[in-house]
Short mmCIF file of C-alpha atoms and ligand atoms in Angstrom, two decimals:
data_model
loop_
_atom_site.label_atom_id
_atom_site.label_comp_id
_atom_site.label_asym_id
_atom_site.label_seq_id
_atom_site.Cartn_x
_atom_site.Cartn_y
_atom_site.Cartn_z
CA MET A 1249 171.80 -160.07 39.82
CA ASN A 1250 168.49 -160.29 37.98
CA ASN A 1251 167.01 -163.79 37.98
CA THR A 1252 163.62 -163.19 36.39
CA LYS A 1253 164.11 -161.14 33.24
CA LYS A 1254 166.01 -162.54 30.28
CA ILE A 1255 169.30 -160.90 29.38
CA ALA A 1256 170.31 -160.35 25.75
CA LEU A 1257 173.58 -159.10 24.29
CA ILE A 1258 173.40 -157.71 20.77
CA THR A 1259 176.77 -156.88 19.21
CA GLY A 1260 177.00 -153.85 16.90
CA ALA A 1261 173.82 -152.45 18.44
CA ASN A 1262 174.56 -148.73 18.35
CA LYS A 1263 172.71 -148.41 15.02
CA GLY A 1264 170.99 -150.26 12.21
CA ILE A 1265 169.48 -153.72 12.59
CA GLY A 1266 171.27 -154.27 15.91
CA LEU A 1267 169.70 -151.23 17.57
CA GLU A 1268 166.23 -152.14 16.26
CA THR A 1269 166.67 -155.75 17.42
CA ALA A 1270 167.53 -154.44 20.90
CA ARG A 1271 164.44 -152.22 20.81
CA GLN A 1272 162.10 -155.08 19.85
CA LEU A 1273 163.59 -157.47 22.43
CA GLY A 1274 163.47 -154.72 25.06
CA LYS A 1275 159.74 -154.25 24.41
CA GLN A 1276 159.34 -157.92 25.37
CA GLU A 1277 160.69 -157.09 28.87
CA ILE A 1278 164.14 -158.48 28.08
CA ILE A 1279 167.15 -156.59 29.50
CA VAL A 1280 169.14 -155.54 26.44
CA LEU A 1281 172.90 -155.00 26.50
CA LEU A 1282 173.86 -152.89 23.50
CA GLY A 1283 177.29 -153.96 22.34
CA ALA A 1284 179.30 -151.19 20.70
CA HIS A 1285 182.96 -150.84 19.92
CA ASP A 1286 182.63 -147.11 20.51
CA LEU A 1287 181.14 -146.88 24.00
CA LYS A 1288 179.93 -143.31 23.46
CA LYS A 1289 177.78 -144.43 20.53
CA GLY A 1290 176.52 -147.34 22.62
CA GLU A 1291 175.59 -145.02 25.50
CA ALA A 1292 173.68 -142.73 23.14
CA ALA A 1293 171.74 -145.67 21.67
CA ALA A 1294 170.98 -147.13 25.12
CA SER A 1295 169.76 -143.75 26.34
CA GLU A 1296 167.43 -143.53 23.30
CA LEU A 1297 165.91 -146.91 24.21
CA ARG A 1298 165.63 -146.05 27.92
CA GLN A 1299 163.52 -143.03 26.93
CA GLU A 1300 161.15 -145.55 25.32
CA GLY A 1301 160.86 -147.39 28.67
CA ILE A 1302 163.29 -150.19 27.78
CA ASP A 1303 165.89 -151.56 30.22
CA ALA A 1304 168.87 -150.93 27.94
CA ARG A 1305 172.53 -150.68 28.89
CA ALA A 1306 175.59 -150.05 26.76
CA LEU A 1307 178.45 -152.55 26.77
CA GLU A 1308 181.82 -151.92 25.18
CA ILE A 1309 182.79 -154.79 22.88
CA ASP A 1310 184.90 -154.83 19.74
CA VAL A 1311 184.36 -158.35 18.45
CA SER A 1312 187.62 -158.28 16.49
CA GLN A 1313 189.66 -157.63 19.64
CA PRO A 1314 189.96 -160.69 21.92
CA ALA A 1315 190.84 -158.58 24.99
CA SER A 1316 187.70 -156.48 24.48
CA VAL A 1317 185.56 -159.62 24.13
CA ARG A 1318 186.97 -161.09 27.35
CA LYS A 1319 186.44 -157.83 29.24
CA SER A 1320 182.79 -157.76 28.19
CA VAL A 1321 182.31 -161.37 29.34
CA GLY A 1322 183.74 -160.40 32.74
CA ASN A 1323 181.38 -157.43 32.97
CA ILE A 1324 178.27 -159.50 32.19
CA GLU A 1325 179.38 -162.31 34.50
CA ARG A 1326 179.83 -159.90 37.41
CA GLU A 1327 176.52 -158.11 36.80
CA PHE A 1328 174.21 -160.98 35.81
CA GLY A 1329 176.05 -164.31 36.18
CA ARG A 1330 174.56 -165.64 32.94
CA LEU A 1331 173.47 -164.71 29.41
CA ASP A 1332 170.21 -165.88 27.80
CA ILE A 1333 170.52 -164.48 24.27
CA LEU A 1334 173.60 -163.67 22.17
CA ILE A 1335 172.98 -161.94 18.85
CA ASN A 1336 176.14 -161.87 16.76
CA ASN A 1337 175.05 -158.85 14.73
CA ALA A 1338 178.25 -156.79 14.30
CA GLY A 1339 179.41 -156.87 10.72
CA VAL A 1340 181.31 -155.01 8.03
CA MET A 1341 181.15 -154.89 4.24
CA ILE A 1342 184.33 -153.37 2.85
CA ASP A 1343 184.75 -154.95 -0.60
CA ASP A 1344 185.49 -152.39 -3.30
CA ASP A 1345 182.49 -152.63 -5.63
CA LYS A 1346 184.55 -151.18 -8.49
CA LYS A 1347 186.91 -154.14 -8.37
CA LYS A 1348 186.47 -157.66 -9.71
CA VAL A 1349 186.38 -160.71 -7.45
CA SER A 1350 190.05 -161.45 -8.13
CA GLU A 1351 191.10 -157.85 -7.49
CA GLN A 1352 189.89 -157.40 -3.89
CA THR A 1353 192.86 -156.86 -1.59
CA LEU A 1354 193.95 -159.47 0.90
CA GLU A 1355 193.71 -156.71 3.51
CA ALA A 1356 189.99 -156.35 2.75
CA TRP A 1357 189.55 -160.12 3.05
CA ARG A 1358 191.40 -160.21 6.38
CA LYS A 1359 189.55 -157.20 7.86
CA THR A 1360 186.20 -158.62 6.79
CA PHE A 1361 186.92 -162.03 8.28
CA ASP A 1362 188.33 -160.53 11.50
CA THR A 1363 184.93 -159.05 12.32
CA ASN A 1364 182.37 -161.14 10.42
CA LEU A 1365 183.80 -164.60 11.11
CA PHE A 1366 186.66 -164.71 13.64
CA GLY A 1367 185.04 -162.04 15.80
CA LEU A 1368 181.76 -163.95 15.73
CA ILE A 1369 183.47 -167.22 16.64
CA ASP A 1370 185.51 -165.62 19.42
CA THR A 1371 182.47 -163.86 20.90
CA THR A 1372 180.42 -167.07 20.78
CA GLN A 1373 183.12 -169.20 22.40
CA ALA A 1374 183.80 -166.61 25.08
CA PHE A 1375 180.10 -166.32 26.03
CA LEU A 1376 179.24 -170.03 25.83
CA PRO A 1377 179.94 -170.66 29.54
CA LEU A 1378 177.44 -167.88 30.46
CA LEU A 1379 174.91 -169.14 27.88
CA ARG A 1380 175.17 -172.63 29.40
CA LYS A 1381 173.99 -171.09 32.70
CA SER A 1382 170.74 -169.97 31.01
CA SER A 1383 167.66 -172.20 31.14
CA ALA A 1384 167.28 -171.71 27.34
CA GLY A 1385 170.27 -170.07 25.66
CA ARG A 1386 169.78 -168.70 22.16
CA ILE A 1387 172.49 -167.68 19.70
CA VAL A 1388 171.61 -165.79 16.52
CA ASN A 1389 174.31 -165.39 13.87
CA LEU A 1390 173.66 -162.57 11.42
CA SER A 1391 174.33 -164.09 8.03
CA SER A 1392 172.98 -162.82 4.72
CA ILE A 1393 171.35 -164.22 1.62
CA LEU A 1394 174.71 -163.20 0.09
CA GLY A 1395 176.24 -166.11 2.03
CA SER A 1396 174.20 -168.67 0.07
CA ILE A 1397 176.67 -170.68 -2.06
CA THR A 1398 173.75 -172.36 -3.81
CA TYR A 1399 172.35 -168.99 -4.97
CA HIS A 1400 175.80 -167.68 -5.96
CA ALA A 1401 176.32 -170.72 -8.18
CA THR A 1402 172.87 -170.41 -9.80
CA PRO A 1403 172.45 -167.99 -12.74
CA GLY A 1404 169.23 -166.02 -12.32
CA SER A 1405 169.15 -166.36 -8.50
CA PRO A 1406 168.47 -163.20 -6.43
CA VAL A 1407 172.19 -162.73 -5.64
CA TYR A 1408 173.94 -164.21 -8.70
CA ASP A 1409 175.34 -160.86 -9.87
CA SER A 1410 176.15 -159.51 -6.36
CA LYS A 1411 179.72 -160.66 -6.06
CA MET A 1412 181.28 -158.88 -3.05
CA PRO A 1413 183.52 -161.83 -2.34
CA ALA A 1414 185.08 -161.08 1.04
CA TYR A 1415 181.70 -160.22 2.56
CA ASN A 1416 179.84 -163.02 0.80
CA VAL A 1417 182.36 -165.72 1.68
CA SER A 1418 182.54 -164.50 5.30
CA LYS A 1419 178.78 -165.05 5.54
CA SER A 1420 179.04 -168.50 3.87
CA ALA A 1421 181.58 -169.30 6.58
CA VAL A 1422 179.20 -167.99 9.26
CA ASN A 1423 176.61 -170.43 7.91
CA ALA A 1424 179.09 -173.30 7.95
CA TYR A 1425 180.15 -172.44 11.52
CA THR A 1426 176.50 -172.33 12.59
CA VAL A 1427 176.01 -175.90 11.36
CA GLN A 1428 179.17 -177.09 13.13
CA LEU A 1429 178.22 -175.45 16.43
CA ALA A 1430 174.61 -176.64 16.19
CA TYR A 1431 175.94 -180.20 16.12
CA GLU A 1432 177.81 -179.65 19.39
CA LEU A 1433 174.76 -178.03 20.99
CA LYS A 1434 172.10 -180.44 19.71
CA ASP A 1435 171.61 -182.17 23.06
CA SER A 1436 171.89 -178.98 25.12
CA LYS A 1437 169.37 -176.25 26.04
CA ILE A 1438 171.09 -173.86 23.63
CA LYS A 1439 170.01 -173.27 20.02
CA VAL A 1440 172.07 -171.56 17.33
CA ASN A 1441 170.67 -170.37 14.00
CA ALA A 1442 171.74 -168.15 11.11
CA ALA A 1443 169.54 -165.22 10.06
CA HIS A 1444 169.16 -163.34 6.80
CA PRO A 1445 167.50 -160.07 7.91
CA GLY A 1446 166.46 -159.02 4.39
CA TRP A 1447 167.86 -156.19 2.31
CA VAL A 1448 167.43 -153.48 4.92
CA LYS A 1449 167.67 -149.68 4.85
CA THR A 1450 170.73 -149.22 7.06
CA GLU A 1451 174.15 -147.68 6.49
CA MET A 1452 175.29 -151.06 5.15
CA GLY A 1453 172.12 -151.84 3.16
CA GLY A 1454 172.04 -148.40 1.54
CA GLU A 1455 169.16 -146.31 0.26
CA GLY A 1456 168.16 -148.77 -2.45
CA ALA A 1457 167.28 -151.42 0.14
CA THR A 1458 163.74 -152.74 0.07
CA MET A 1459 163.02 -153.40 3.76
CA GLU A 1460 162.43 -150.98 6.61
CA ILE A 1461 164.59 -151.47 9.71
CA THR A 1462 161.55 -152.49 11.79
CA ASP A 1463 161.04 -155.52 9.55
CA GLY A 1464 164.78 -156.12 9.20
CA ALA A 1465 165.03 -156.93 12.92
CA LYS A 1466 162.17 -159.44 12.91
CA THR A 1467 164.15 -162.54 11.89
CA SER A 1468 166.76 -161.96 14.63
CA VAL A 1469 164.04 -161.35 17.24
CA ALA A 1470 162.16 -164.52 16.22
CA LEU A 1471 165.29 -166.67 16.46
CA ALA A 1472 166.29 -165.06 19.77
CA THR A 1473 162.94 -165.93 21.33
CA LEU A 1474 162.46 -169.47 19.98
CA GLY A 1475 160.66 -171.91 22.25
CA ASP A 1476 162.22 -175.16 23.40
CA ASP A 1477 160.68 -176.92 20.39
CA GLY A 1478 162.28 -174.45 17.96
CA PRO A 1479 164.89 -175.37 15.34
CA ASN A 1480 168.66 -175.58 15.75
CA GLY A 1481 171.23 -175.15 12.97
CA THR A 1482 168.97 -173.50 10.39
CA TYR A 1483 169.44 -170.61 7.92
CA VAL A 1484 166.28 -168.54 7.69
CA HIS A 1485 164.64 -165.28 6.63
CA MET A 1486 161.25 -164.40 8.15
CA GLY A 1487 160.51 -168.04 8.92
CA GLU A 1488 161.51 -169.29 5.45
CA THR A 1489 164.49 -171.62 5.04
CA LEU A 1490 167.23 -170.47 2.64
CA PRO A 1491 169.47 -172.78 0.58
CA TRP A 1492 172.98 -173.07 2.07
N1 LIG B 2374 171.46 -154.16 5.89
C1 LIG B 2374 171.29 -155.24 5.15
O1 LIG B 2374 170.65 -155.17 4.08
C2 LIG B 2374 171.85 -156.56 5.59
C3 LIG B 2374 171.56 -157.69 4.79
C4 LIG B 2374 172.04 -158.93 5.18
C5 LIG B 2374 172.78 -159.06 6.35
N2 LIG B 2374 173.06 -157.95 7.11
C6 LIG B 2374 173.86 -158.16 8.33
O2 LIG B 2374 173.17 -157.62 9.45
C7 LIG B 2374 174.11 -157.15 10.43
C8 LIG B 2374 173.78 -155.70 10.78
O3 LIG B 2374 173.87 -154.93 9.59
P1 LIG B 2374 173.39 -153.41 9.46
O4 LIG B 2374 172.80 -153.28 8.12
O5 LIG B 2374 172.64 -152.99 10.65
O6 LIG B 2374 174.84 -152.68 9.40
P2 LIG B 2374 175.33 -151.27 9.93
O7 LIG B 2374 174.23 -150.30 9.98
O8 LIG B 2374 176.56 -150.97 9.14
O9 LIG B 2374 175.75 -151.62 11.45
C9 LIG B 2374 176.81 -152.50 11.72
C10 LIG B 2374 177.10 -152.46 13.21
O10 LIG B 2374 178.25 -153.32 13.48
C11 LIG B 2374 179.17 -152.55 14.26
N3 LIG B 2374 180.53 -153.09 14.12
C12 LIG B 2374 181.31 -153.15 13.01
N4 LIG B 2374 182.49 -153.72 13.31
C13 LIG B 2374 182.45 -154.03 14.64
C14 LIG B 2374 183.35 -154.63 15.55
N5 LIG B 2374 184.58 -155.05 15.16
N6 LIG B 2374 182.97 -154.81 16.83
C15 LIG B 2374 181.76 -154.40 17.25
N7 LIG B 2374 180.87 -153.80 16.45
C16 LIG B 2374 181.22 -153.63 15.16
C17 LIG B 2374 179.00 -151.13 13.78
O11 LIG B 2374 179.58 -150.20 14.68
P3 LIG B 2374 180.00 -148.70 14.18
O12 LIG B 2374 178.75 -147.95 13.94
O13 LIG B 2374 180.78 -148.14 15.32
O14 LIG B 2374 180.82 -148.90 12.95
C18 LIG B 2374 177.48 -151.08 13.73
O15 LIG B 2374 176.96 -150.89 15.03
C19 LIG B 2374 175.49 -157.32 9.80
O16 LIG B 2374 176.08 -158.50 10.27
C20 LIG B 2374 175.20 -157.43 8.32
O17 LIG B 2374 176.19 -158.14 7.61
C21 LIG B 2374 172.62 -156.71 6.75
#
């Protein structure tokens, strides 16, 4: 058991924003557990970070599979006995951009919600007992500016014409869940906040994205390392509050 260094779990950390978030937290002497639903990919990513001098370990976790979530809790409990930081980063975007809002299949809605919302809720609830054992637990929920209902309802806003409904609504729900959970945690040592990383050059963000991955991880890292006087129940991008 390691009692001095902080321990962070980042889900969906084998690539993209999750991997970079692990790298930046690892450089702050935090032990990073790289969650991956394909353990081989997780091992490869962890090995890449270890070569950079980071204490990185792969952890198998498919957030949409309750048995996998519970197994990963057991593994962390046995090894460390607590968790200091949980970054709910795993996410999918599977809307068909050639279809209208009303034409997206129910299957796409269900698959999106299984990972982006139900998986996030299940992972959070399963790890809460270990986060309560931390002296300052931090939960970061990866949302998106595309989850802003205010912007979606406002012609001319940055996302008004970006209607990928299953993804967008899953992130609105992540925001709503963040507010609900923040209420429960308001008198505890744990803080939970929702992050918009920016439009980032990853597999999901695509080549047209405007932000480099290094910057795309910064909001998650900032929320994961908040001091005791930091906010709880907010929705932010690079320190700026977004409209719900
Ligand atoms: N990129 C952007 O512009 C942008 C903007 C706003 C918000 N976000 C959010 O930021 C987060 C990271 O996005 P990204 O751009 O880094 O995406 P990405 O490159 O597509 O990476 C997504 C990660 O999630 C993993 N994943 C998917 N389903 C999973 C499951 N059921 N269980 C465990 N892991 C799972 C993927 O694993 P595999 O590689 O094995 O599939 C991958 O590691 C997401 O929540 C996304 O919605 C991204």
